[in-house]
C-alpha positions as a printed NumPy array, in Angstrom:
array([[ -7.643,   4.799,  21.902],
       [ -6.463,   6.438,  18.709],
       [ -2.872,   5.484,  17.751],
       [ -0.598,   5.407,  14.741],
       [  2.877,   4.229,  15.034],
       [  5.116,   4.422,  11.913],
       [  8.554,   2.704,  11.816],
       [ 11.25 ,   1.405,   9.4  ],
       [ 12.727,   4.73 ,   8.165],
       [ 16.39 ,   5.438,   7.922],
       [ 19.308,   6.656,   5.844],
       [ 19.788,   4.758,   2.448],
       [ 21.744,   5.317,  -0.712],
       [ 19.922,   6.141,  -3.903],
       [ 18.786,   3.016,  -5.624],
       [ 18.312,   1.299,  -2.251],
       [ 15.2  ,   0.023,  -0.584],
       [ 13.253,   0.402,   2.691],
       [ 10.145,  -1.088,   4.102],
       [  7.981,   1.019,   6.358],
       [  5.318,  -0.286,   8.728],
       [  2.453,   1.415,  10.431],
       [  0.586,  -0.09 ,  13.302],
       [ -2.817,   1.357,  13.824],
       [ -5.374,   1.147,  16.518],
       [ -8.533,  -0.744,  15.602],
       [-10.512,   2.463,  15.907],
       [ -8.618,   3.832,  12.96 ],
       [ -7.86 ,   0.826,  10.832],
       [-11.531,  -0.471,  10.598],
       [-12.961,  -0.403,   7.108],
       [-11.274,   2.733,   6.003],
       [ -8.722,   2.992,   3.219],
       [ -5.293,   3.583,   4.507],
       [ -2.596,   5.759,   2.995],
       [  1.043,   6.708,   3.234],
       [  1.8  ,  10.318,   3.074],
       [  5.095,  12.309,   3.086],
       [  6.306,  15.662,   3.775],
       [  9.587,  17.193,   2.956],
       [ 10.99 ,  20.22 ,   4.641],
       [  9.125,  23.416,   3.481],
       [  6.599,  21.451,   1.501],
       [  2.982,  20.262,   2.119],
       [  2.174,  16.78 ,   3.11 ],
       [  1.142,  14.706,   0.093],
       [ -0.474,  11.323,  -0.408],
       [  1.925,   8.954,  -2.214],
       [ -0.021,   5.611,  -1.889],
       [ -3.385,   4.284,  -0.704],
       [ -5.02 ,   1.011,  -0.203],
       [ -8.595,   0.012,   0.431],
       [ -9.565,  -2.734,   2.851],
       [-10.23 ,  -5.095,  -0.082],
       [ -6.612,  -4.39 ,  -1.427],
       [ -7.242,  -1.97 ,  -4.251],
       [ -4.319,   0.461,  -4.51 ],
       [ -3.444,   3.768,  -5.991],
       [ -0.091,   5.529,  -6.2  ],
       [  1.061,   9.057,  -7.008],
       [  2.881,   9.344, -10.258],
       [  6.109,  10.076,  -8.527],
       [  6.395,   6.64 ,  -6.95 ],
       [  4.326,   4.56 ,  -9.261],
       [  6.352,   1.43 , -10.218],
       [  8.845,   1.854,  -7.331],
       [  6.666,   1.775,  -4.177],
       [  4.136,  -0.952,  -3.102],
       [  1.579,  -0.535,  -0.34 ],
       [ -0.025,  -3.621,   1.343],
       [ -2.07 ,  -4.088,   4.438],
       [ -2.667,  -6.898,   7.017],
       [ -6.101,  -6.438,   8.335],
       [ -5.591,  -9.128,  10.987],
       [ -2.705,  -7.093,  12.421],
       [ -4.148,  -3.487,  11.789],
       [ -0.789,  -2.907,   9.902],
       [ -0.091,  -1.278,   6.618],
       [  3.23 ,  -1.383,   4.833],
       [  5.131,   0.546,   2.245],
       [  7.876,  -1.194,   0.316],
       [ 10.079,   1.401,  -1.28 ],
       [ 12.521,   0.374,  -4.026],
       [ 14.787,   2.315,  -6.296],
       [ 14.799,   5.207,  -3.907],
       [ 15.826,   8.571,  -5.067],
       [ 17.07 ,  11.601,  -3.137],
       [ 13.746,  13.438,  -3.878],
       [ 11.915,  10.643,  -1.734],
       [ 13.659,  12.166,   1.321],
       [ 10.805,  13.203,   3.67 ],
       [  8.973,  12.296,   6.826],
       [  6.469,   9.455,   6.057],
       [  3.25 ,   9.127,   7.855],
       [  0.312,   6.825,   7.554],
       [ -3.377,   7.507,   8.108],
       [ -6.921,   6.518,   7.31 ],
       [ -9.347,   8.332,   4.963],
       [-11.072,  10.162,   6.45 ],
       [ -8.606,  10.903,   9.119],
       [ -9.389,  10.601,  12.737],
       [-10.297,  13.671,  14.739],
       [ -9.045,  13.985,  18.274],
       [ -9.781,  17.186,  20.424],
       [-11.044,  18.869,  17.321],
       [ -7.866,  18.26 ,  15.179],
       [ -6.644,  15.758,  12.687],
       [ -4.699,  13.117,  14.445],
       [ -1.27 ,  12.134,  12.924],
       [  1.437,   9.82 ,  14.201],
       [  5.04 ,  10.913,  14.758],
       [  6.012,   9.731,  11.275],
       [  9.28 ,   8.112,  10.3  ],
       [ 12.17 ,   9.905,   8.539],
       [ 13.522,   8.599,   5.237],
       [ 16.695,  10.114,   3.97 ],
       [ 18.062,   9.097,   0.519],
       [ 21.687,  10.079,  -0.164],
       [ 22.969,  10.717,  -3.699]])
C-alpha cells in the first residue's frame, strides 16, 4: 500500500517554530531520498529540503539555515524542523520520495499539512 501522511502544521507567528512529520509506507520510504515540498496559493510546488537514506541533506536557499530535515529509517518517518518562520513560508507542505510513486498512472501525493505564518 502506498501512503504518505503529513502532520504538524498550524498557525504560528513570525519568528516561531513548527515541526512537521511525515509517515510513509515502506513501499515509498525504501532507499529513496525523501523530501519536503511546499505549495503556496497560485504557485507551483517546490522542493525545500531533501535527505538521502544515509542522511545527506540539501536545502533551497529560501530555507537554508532555518529548516532542518531528518529521517528515522526504522519508523519510515521524515521530519522538518522549521525555525525563524516568515510569512512567506505560508504554504501547504508535502513530503515525498524521489522518484515519486506512481499510482493509477499519476504521481501520488499525500494530503499535505497547512502552515500559516502571521506577521
